[in-house]
Amino acid sequence: MSGGIGVAGSRGGGTEVAPIGVGMLGYAFMGKAHANGYRKLSYMAWPPPLMPRLVSIAGRDERAVAEAAHRFGFERYVTDWRELVADPEVELFDNTGPNNLHAEPTIAAAEAGKHVFCEKPLGRTADESYEIWQRVESAGVKHMTAFNYRFVPAVRLARELIQAGELGEIHHFRGRYLQEWGATSDDAWRFHADVAGSGALGDLGAHVVDLARYLVGEIVAVSAATRTFYPGRDVDDAFDAVADFAGGAVGTIGATRFAPGRKNALTWEISGSKGSLAFDLERLNELRHSEGTKGFRTILVSEADHPFWQWWWPHGHVIGWEHTFVHEQHHLLAAIANGGDVGPHGATFEDGYRAGEVCDAVLRSAASGRREQITYR
């Protein structure tokens, strides 16, 4: 790796693993999740492709970012992300900041020769996402959009079953992401279009769009409606859309922050000519499968031969939401270490851009009342 960092070995000898210096922008919800992932993969996914060295973390509030650096295990902190970009010991730039800070810092880091990992949505609009993708791709570094639900074992198993033809010809995708906290009076950045880009659509719906693309295929048209329920907001609180897929399937995609009782309810169901699959994030370790018309049986995705399970526990000892970050970070580090591809299982910046095109089409359809075709650049 660049940056003049030597090879790190395990204490007391054993397997030696080359380090990679990580610089992170942001320290709140996603910063905490990403930092936990790096710490955990360094000893659970042994030996890791590269050993994460938490070099520096950036945030505007000096007191808060200093505390985060201490808690998460970063060697130092800065209050200007540009210092992360200029730091020769930072080799992977991890952007967990607000959506309006995705483009400039990520592009700058890539053009400084650093690999980049950016939270979703990649950009506030498809145009912004496209620019990020094009400029980062031109820099020749590895890039991944943080669609962590691709790395749920049950989701990966579903992809394997679909690719193996277990569902036959896909007819339907029905996905929704429901949360309940939208009525809060907290004036958070997620409720402002200039910072967030959109509301429930980009925050929650982008996950559904990405999973639809990952499991079923490209979305080519949408007919949609959006609503803002909380007075004074300039972003959507909810949306619902009918989607057409390139392969001939039809689907529904929706998200809301106004579903009392739903804490983090991401669900999807896929129906084909030979059977169906269903998933509920609040039952993360389970995948439901109907072979033909037999009715659904529940697969507890915790067997030794199930995706990602080589790092965890004996069968039946389930894992949690936070482990999806371990899986996706391991995937990115392996691509960096081995010179492999981030796709198709990791979401590249092209995937982030394509999800942005679908989200923009949802907004256009809601505004026009018409079905919107989607063109990908």
PDB file of N, CA and C in Angstrom, residues 282-353:
ATOM      1  N   GLU A 282     -36.471  -6.847   9.963  1.00  0.00           N
ATOM      2  CA  GLU A 282     -36.645  -7.009  11.403  1.00  0.00           C
ATOM      3  C   GLU A 282     -36.573  -8.474  11.828  1.00  0.00           C
ATOM      4  N   ARG A 283     -36.473  -9.383  10.843  1.00  0.00           N
ATOM      5  CA  ARG A 283     -36.156 -10.804  11.075  1.00  0.00           C
ATOM      6  C   ARG A 283     -34.964 -11.147  10.177  1.00  0.00           C
ATOM      7  N   LEU A 284     -33.881 -10.444  10.413  1.00  0.00           N
ATOM      8  CA  LEU A 284     -32.741 -10.357   9.515  1.00  0.00           C
ATOM      9  C   LEU A 284     -32.135 -11.700   9.154  1.00  0.00           C
ATOM     10  N   ASN A 285     -32.174 -12.669  10.033  1.00  0.00           N
ATOM     11  CA  ASN A 285     -31.531 -13.959   9.781  1.00  0.00           C
ATOM     12  C   ASN A 285     -32.430 -14.961   9.064  1.00  0.00           C
ATOM     13  N   GLU A 286     -33.618 -14.525   8.643  1.00  0.00           N
ATOM     14  CA  GLU A 286     -34.568 -15.445   8.034  1.00  0.00           C
ATOM     15  C   GLU A 286     -34.855 -15.071   6.577  1.00  0.00           C
ATOM     16  N   LEU A 287     -34.954 -16.098   5.745  1.00  0.00           N
ATOM     17  CA  LEU A 287     -35.421 -15.954   4.373  1.00  0.00           C
ATOM     18  C   LEU A 287     -36.571 -16.930   4.178  1.00  0.00           C
ATOM     19  N   ARG A 288     -37.697 -16.444   3.658  1.00  0.00           N
ATOM     20  CA  ARG A 288     -38.854 -17.306   3.436  1.00  0.00           C
ATOM     21  C   ARG A 288     -38.922 -17.699   1.959  1.00  0.00           C
ATOM     22  N   HIS A 289     -39.140 -18.991   1.718  1.00  0.00           N
ATOM     23  CA  HIS A 289     -39.089 -19.529   0.362  1.00  0.00           C
ATOM     24  C   HIS A 289     -40.301 -20.428   0.126  1.00  0.00           C
ATOM     25  N   SER A 290     -41.027 -20.159  -0.940  1.00  0.00           N
ATOM     26  CA  SER A 290     -42.092 -21.059  -1.386  1.00  0.00           C
ATOM     27  C   SER A 290     -41.643 -21.709  -2.683  1.00  0.00           C
ATOM     28  N   GLU A 291     -41.476 -23.025  -2.662  1.00  0.00           N
ATOM     29  CA  GLU A 291     -41.172 -23.775  -3.879  1.00  0.00           C
ATOM     30  C   GLU A 291     -42.493 -24.054  -4.583  1.00  0.00           C
ATOM     31  N   GLY A 292     -42.708 -23.375  -5.685  1.00  0.00           N
ATOM     32  CA  GLY A 292     -43.991 -23.466  -6.361  1.00  0.00           C
ATOM     33  C   GLY A 292     -45.097 -22.992  -5.442  1.00  0.00           C
ATOM     34  N   THR A 293     -46.174 -23.778  -5.362  1.00  0.00           N
ATOM     35  CA  THR A 293     -47.328 -23.387  -4.548  1.00  0.00           C
ATOM     36  C   THR A 293     -47.391 -24.151  -3.226  1.00  0.00           C
ATOM     37  N   LYS A 294     -46.247 -24.644  -2.747  1.00  0.00           N
ATOM     38  CA  LYS A 294     -46.219 -25.431  -1.516  1.00  0.00           C
ATOM     39  C   LYS A 294     -46.492 -24.602  -0.266  1.00  0.00           C
ATOM     40  N   GLY A 295     -46.352 -23.296  -0.367  1.00  0.00           N
ATOM     41  CA  GLY A 295     -46.434 -22.441   0.813  1.00  0.00           C
ATOM     42  C   GLY A 295     -45.037 -22.129   1.324  1.00  0.00           C
ATOM     43  N   PHE A 296     -44.949 -21.090   2.121  1.00  0.00           N
ATOM     44  CA  PHE A 296     -43.634 -20.610   2.539  1.00  0.00           C
ATOM     45  C   PHE A 296     -43.064 -21.438   3.685  1.00  0.00           C
ATOM     46  N   ARG A 297     -41.770 -21.749   3.585  1.00  0.00           N
ATOM     47  CA  ARG A 297     -41.011 -22.287   4.697  1.00  0.00           C
ATOM     48  C   ARG A 297     -39.940 -21.276   5.057  1.00  0.00           C
ATOM     49  N   THR A 298     -39.538 -21.254   6.316  1.00  0.00           N
ATOM     50  CA  THR A 298     -38.543 -20.288   6.782  1.00  0.00           C
ATOM     51  C   THR A 298     -37.171 -20.943   6.832  1.00  0.00           C
ATOM     52  N   ILE A 299     -36.218 -20.329   6.152  1.00  0.00           N
ATOM     53  CA  ILE A 299     -34.820 -20.758   6.204  1.00  0.00           C
ATOM     54  C   ILE A 299     -34.104 -19.873   7.212  1.00  0.00           C
ATOM     55  N   LEU A 300     -33.550 -20.453   8.265  1.00  0.00           N
ATOM     56  CA  LEU A 300     -32.702 -19.700   9.181  1.00  0.00           C
ATOM     57  C   LEU A 300     -31.316 -19.661   8.550  1.00  0.00           C
ATOM     58  N   VAL A 301     -30.926 -18.477   8.075  1.00  0.00           N
ATOM     59  CA  VAL A 301     -29.695 -18.355   7.287  1.00  0.00           C
ATOM     60  C   VAL A 301     -28.508 -18.238   8.249  1.00  0.00           C
ATOM     61  N   SER A 302     -28.130 -19.376   8.803  1.00  0.00           N
ATOM     62  CA  SER A 302     -27.027 -19.395   9.767  1.00  0.00           C
ATOM     63  C   SER A 302     -26.215 -20.683   9.673  1.00  0.00           C
ATOM     64  N   GLU A 303     -26.355 -21.389   8.552  1.00  0.00           N
ATOM     65  CA  GLU A 303     -25.589 -22.623   8.383  1.00  0.00           C
ATOM     66  C   GLU A 303     -24.166 -22.321   7.913  1.00  0.00           C
ATOM     67  N   ALA A 304     -23.282 -23.264   8.116  1.00  0.00           N
ATOM     68  CA  ALA A 304     -21.870 -23.060   7.787  1.00  0.00           C
ATOM     69  C   ALA A 304     -21.645 -22.752   6.310  1.00  0.00           C
ATOM     70  N   ASP A 305     -22.533 -23.264   5.426  1.00  0.00           N
ATOM     71  CA  ASP A 305     -22.372 -23.034   3.994  1.00  0.00           C
ATOM     72  C   ASP A 305     -23.186 -21.846   3.488  1.00  0.00           C
ATOM     73  N   HIS A 306     -23.795 -21.089   4.388  1.00  0.00           N
ATOM     74  CA  HIS A 306     -24.536 -19.891   3.979  1.00  0.00           C
ATOM     75  C   HIS A 306     -23.585 -18.707   3.827  1.00  0.00           C
ATOM     76  N   PRO A 307     -23.980 -17.685   3.059  1.00  0.00           N
ATOM     77  CA  PRO A 307     -23.090 -16.553   2.799  1.00  0.00           C
ATOM     78  C   PRO A 307     -22.595 -15.883   4.072  1.00  0.00           C
ATOM     79  N   PHE A 308     -21.302 -15.610   4.115  1.00  0.00           N
ATOM     80  CA  PHE A 308     -20.599 -14.868   5.167  1.00  0.00           C
ATOM     81  C   PHE A 308     -20.441 -15.642   6.472  1.00  0.00           C
ATOM     82  N   TRP A 309     -20.996 -16.835   6.547  1.00  0.00           N
ATOM     83  CA  TRP A 309     -21.054 -17.473   7.861  1.00  0.00           C
ATOM     84  C   TRP A 309     -19.718 -18.033   8.334  1.00  0.00           C
ATOM     85  N   GLN A 310     -18.725 -18.054   7.473  1.00  0.00           N
ATOM     86  CA  GLN A 310     -17.424 -18.587   7.875  1.00  0.00           C
ATOM     87  C   GLN A 310     -16.772 -17.759   8.980  1.00  0.00           C
ATOM     88  N   TRP A 311     -17.245 -16.533   9.195  1.00  0.00           N
ATOM     89  CA  TRP A 311     -16.620 -15.668  10.193  1.00  0.00           C
ATOM     90  C   TRP A 311     -17.329 -15.685  11.543  1.00  0.00           C
ATOM     91  N   TRP A 312     -18.495 -16.332  11.611  1.00  0.00           N
ATOM     92  CA  TRP A 312     -19.306 -16.118  12.786  1.00  0.00           C
ATOM     93  C   TRP A 312     -19.441 -17.349  13.662  1.00  0.00           C
ATOM     94  N   TRP A 313     -20.642 -17.758  14.005  1.00  0.00           N
ATOM     95  CA  TRP A 313     -20.873 -18.681  15.106  1.00  0.00           C
ATOM     96  C   TRP A 313     -21.390 -20.033  14.635  1.00  0.00           C
ATOM     97  N   PRO A 314     -21.547 -20.996  15.550  1.00  0.00           N
ATOM     98  CA  PRO A 314     -22.219 -22.236  15.173  1.00  0.00           C
ATOM     99  C   PRO A 314     -23.644 -21.952  14.676  1.00  0.00           C
ATOM    100  N   HIS A 315     -24.169 -22.855  13.847  1.00  0.00           N
ATOM    101  CA  HIS A 315     -25.475 -22.608  13.226  1.00  0.00           C
ATOM    102  C   HIS A 315     -26.538 -22.333  14.292  1.00  0.00           C
ATOM    103  N   GLY A 316     -27.432 -21.418  13.942  1.00  0.00           N
ATOM    104  CA  GLY A 316     -28.494 -21.023  14.857  1.00  0.00           C
ATOM    105  C   GLY A 316     -28.142 -19.865  15.757  1.00  0.00           C
ATOM    106  N   HIS A 317     -26.860 -19.517  15.859  1.00  0.00           N
ATOM    107  CA  HIS A 317     -26.432 -18.381  16.683  1.00  0.00           C
ATOM    108  C   HIS A 317     -26.414 -17.155  15.778  1.00  0.00           C
ATOM    109  N   VAL A 318     -27.489 -16.398  15.785  1.00  0.00           N
ATOM    110  CA  VAL A 318     -27.752 -15.396  14.764  1.00  0.00           C
ATOM    111  C   VAL A 318     -26.848 -14.171  14.926  1.00  0.00           C
ATOM    112  N   ILE A 319     -26.740 -13.423  13.823  1.00  0.00           N
ATOM    113  CA  ILE A 319     -25.979 -12.173  13.827  1.00  0.00           C
ATOM    114  C   ILE A 319     -26.940 -10.992  13.772  1.00  0.00           C
ATOM    115  N   GLY A 320     -26.372  -9.754  13.826  1.00  0.00           N
ATOM    116  CA  GLY A 320     -27.185  -8.550  13.893  1.00  0.00           C
ATOM    117  C   GLY A 320     -26.942  -7.584  12.745  1.00  0.00           C
ATOM    118  N   TRP A 321     -27.699  -6.495  12.777  1.00  0.00           N
ATOM    119  CA  TRP A 321     -27.644  -5.472  11.725  1.00  0.00           C
ATOM    120  C   TRP A 321     -26.233  -4.948  11.519  1.00  0.00           C
ATOM    121  N   GLU A 322     -25.486  -4.760  12.604  1.00  0.00           N
ATOM    122  CA  GLU A 322     -24.151  -4.159  12.514  1.00  0.00           C
ATOM    123  C   GLU A 322     -23.173  -5.031  11.730  1.00  0.00           C
ATOM    124  N   HIS A 323     -23.456  -6.336  11.627  1.00  0.00           N
ATOM    125  CA  HIS A 323     -22.522  -7.217  10.937  1.00  0.00           C
ATOM    126  C   HIS A 323     -22.541  -7.020   9.426  1.00  0.00           C
ATOM    127  N   THR A 324     -23.584  -6.392   8.902  1.00  0.00           N
ATOM    128  CA  THR A 324     -23.604  -6.115   7.465  1.00  0.00           C
ATOM    129  C   THR A 324     -22.466  -5.182   7.067  1.00  0.00           C
ATOM    130  N   PHE A 325     -22.060  -4.300   7.972  1.00  0.00           N
ATOM    131  CA  PHE A 325     -20.955  -3.386   7.681  1.00  0.00           C
ATOM    132  C   PHE A 325     -19.626  -4.135   7.659  1.00  0.00           C
ATOM    133  N   VAL A 326     -19.468  -5.120   8.532  1.00  0.00           N
ATOM    134  CA  VAL A 326     -18.278  -5.965   8.489  1.00  0.00           C
ATOM    135  C   VAL A 326     -18.168  -6.631   7.126  1.00  0.00           C
ATOM    136  N   HIS A 327     -19.272  -7.179   6.639  1.00  0.00           N
ATOM    137  CA  HIS A 327     -19.271  -7.891   5.364  1.00  0.00           C
ATOM    138  C   HIS A 327     -18.931  -6.955   4.203  1.00  0.00           C
ATOM    139  N   GLU A 328     -19.543  -5.777   4.169  1.00  0.00           N
ATOM    140  CA  GLU A 328     -19.298  -4.899   3.026  1.00  0.00           C
ATOM    141  C   GLU A 328     -17.906  -4.297   3.071  1.00  0.00           C
ATOM    142  N   GLN A 329     -17.386  -3.984   4.254  1.00  0.00           N
ATOM    143  CA  GLN A 329     -16.029  -3.455   4.339  1.00  0.00           C
ATOM    144  C   GLN A 329     -14.999  -4.517   3.976  1.00  0.00           C
ATOM    145  N   HIS A 330     -15.230  -5.752   4.414  1.00  0.00           N
ATOM    146  CA  HIS A 330     -14.346  -6.843   4.024  1.00  0.00           C
ATOM    147  C   HIS A 330     -14.317  -6.974   2.494  1.00  0.00           C
ATOM    148  N   HIS A 331     -15.480  -6.866   1.870  1.00  0.00           N
ATOM    149  CA  HIS A 331     -15.571  -6.975   0.408  1.00  0.00           C
ATOM    150  C   HIS A 331     -14.740  -5.889  -0.274  1.00  0.00           C
ATOM    151  N   LEU A 332     -14.839  -4.655   0.212  1.00  0.00           N
ATOM    152  CA  LEU A 332     -14.079  -3.557  -0.382  1.00  0.00           C
ATOM    153  C   LEU A 332     -12.583  -3.746  -0.162  1.00  0.00           C
ATOM    154  N   LEU A 333     -12.192  -4.117   1.044  1.00  0.00           N
ATOM    155  CA  LEU A 333     -10.765  -4.313   1.320  1.00  0.00           C
ATOM    156  C   LEU A 333     -10.186  -5.440   0.473  1.00  0.00           C
ATOM    157  N   ALA A 334     -10.983  -6.484   0.228  1.00  0.00           N
ATOM    158  CA  ALA A 334     -10.511  -7.576  -0.619  1.00  0.00           C
ATOM    159  C   ALA A 334     -10.292  -7.093  -2.052  1.00  0.00           C
ATOM    160  N   ALA A 335     -11.190  -6.255  -2.548  1.00  0.00           N
ATOM    161  CA  ALA A 335     -11.032  -5.713  -3.897  1.00  0.00           C
ATOM    162  C   ALA A 335      -9.776  -4.844  -3.989  1.00  0.00           C
ATOM    163  N   ILE A 336      -9.512  -4.062  -2.955  1.00  0.00           N
ATOM    164  CA  ILE A 336      -8.312  -3.227  -2.931  1.00  0.00           C
ATOM    165  C   ILE A 336      -7.061  -4.093  -2.866  1.00  0.00           C
ATOM    166  N   ALA A 337      -7.071  -5.082  -1.979  1.00  0.00           N
ATOM    167  CA  ALA A 337      -5.883  -5.911  -1.767  1.00  0.00           C
ATOM    168  C   ALA A 337      -5.559  -6.769  -2.983  1.00  0.00           C
ATOM    169  N   ASN A 338      -6.592  -7.286  -3.637  1.00  0.00           N
ATOM    170  CA  ASN A 338      -6.385  -8.255  -4.706  1.00  0.00           C
ATOM    171  C   ASN A 338      -6.530  -7.666  -6.102  1.00  0.00           C
ATOM    172  N   GLY A 339      -6.888  -6.386  -6.188  1.00  0.00           N
ATOM    173  CA  GLY A 339      -7.103  -5.772  -7.491  1.00  0.00           C
ATOM    174  C   GLY A 339      -8.354  -6.268  -8.181  1.00  0.00           C
ATOM    175  N   GLY A 340      -9.312  -6.831  -7.401  1.00  0.00           N
ATOM    176  CA  GLY A 340     -10.536  -7.369  -7.973  1.00  0.00           C
ATOM    177  C   GLY A 340     -11.605  -6.317  -8.167  1.00  0.00           C
ATOM    178  N   ASP A 341     -12.754  -6.766  -8.663  1.00  0.00           N
ATOM    179  CA  ASP A 341     -13.870  -5.869  -8.921  1.00  0.00           C
ATOM    180  C   ASP A 341     -14.730  -5.707  -7.675  1.00  0.00           C
ATOM    181  N   VAL A 342     -15.252  -4.508  -7.476  1.00  0.00           N
ATOM    182  CA  VAL A 342     -16.212  -4.271  -6.397  1.00  0.00           C
ATOM    183  C   VAL A 342     -17.565  -4.873  -6.769  1.00  0.00           C
ATOM    184  N   GLY A 343     -17.986  -4.718  -8.025  1.00  0.00           N
ATOM    185  CA  GLY A 343     -19.221  -5.331  -8.479  1.00  0.00           C
ATOM    186  C   GLY A 343     -19.003  -6.785  -8.846  1.00  0.00           C
ATOM    187  N   PRO A 344     -20.061  -7.571  -8.996  1.00  0.00           N
ATOM    188  CA  PRO A 344     -21.467  -7.156  -8.933  1.00  0.00           C
ATOM    189  C   PRO A 344     -22.066  -7.169  -7.530  1.00  0.00           C
ATOM    190  N   HIS A 345     -21.380  -7.764  -6.560  1.00  0.00           N
ATOM    191  CA  HIS A 345     -21.996  -7.864  -5.236  1.00  0.00           C
ATOM    192  C   HIS A 345     -21.882  -6.566  -4.438  1.00  0.00           C
ATOM    193  N   GLY A 346     -20.767  -5.871  -4.559  1.00  0.00           N
ATOM    194  CA  GLY A 346     -20.672  -4.545  -3.967  1.00  0.00           C
ATOM    195  C   GLY A 346     -21.286  -3.527  -4.900  1.00  0.00           C
ATOM    196  N   ALA A 347     -21.885  -2.487  -4.329  1.00  0.00           N
ATOM    197  CA  ALA A 347     -22.491  -1.431  -5.145  1.00  0.00           C
ATOM    198  C   ALA A 347     -21.415  -0.420  -5.521  1.00  0.00           C
ATOM    199  N   THR A 348     -21.038  -0.390  -6.780  1.00  0.00           N
ATOM    200  CA  THR A 348     -20.075   0.591  -7.252  1.00  0.00           C
ATOM    201  C   THR A 348     -20.717   1.977  -7.295  1.00  0.00           C
ATOM    202  N   PHE A 349     -19.925   2.987  -7.614  1.00  0.00           N
ATOM    203  CA  PHE A 349     -20.505   4.320  -7.790  1.00  0.00           C
ATOM    204  C   PHE A 349     -21.434   4.361  -9.000  1.00  0.00           C
ATOM    205  N   GLU A 350     -21.221   3.486  -9.975  1.00  0.00           N
ATOM    206  CA  GLU A 350     -22.191   3.405 -11.067  1.00  0.00           C
ATOM    207  C   GLU A 350     -23.540   2.925 -10.538  1.00  0.00           C
ATOM    208  N   ASP A 351     -23.527   1.946  -9.630  1.00  0.00           N
ATOM    209  CA  ASP A 351     -24.776   1.505  -9.014  1.00  0.00           C
ATOM    210  C   ASP A 351     -25.421   2.635  -8.221  1.00  0.00           C
ATOM    211  N   GLY A 352     -24.602   3.398  -7.501  1.00  0.00           N
ATOM    212  CA  GLY A 352     -25.132   4.547  -6.772  1.00  0.00           C
ATOM    213  C   GLY A 352     -25.784   5.551  -7.699  1.00  0.00           C
ATOM    214  N   TYR A 353     -25.138   5.804  -8.845  1.00  0.00           N
ATOM    215  CA  TYR A 353     -25.709   6.714  -9.838  1.00  0.00           C
ATOM    216  C   TYR A 353     -27.022   6.171 -10.393  1.00  0.00           C
TER     217      TYR A 353
END
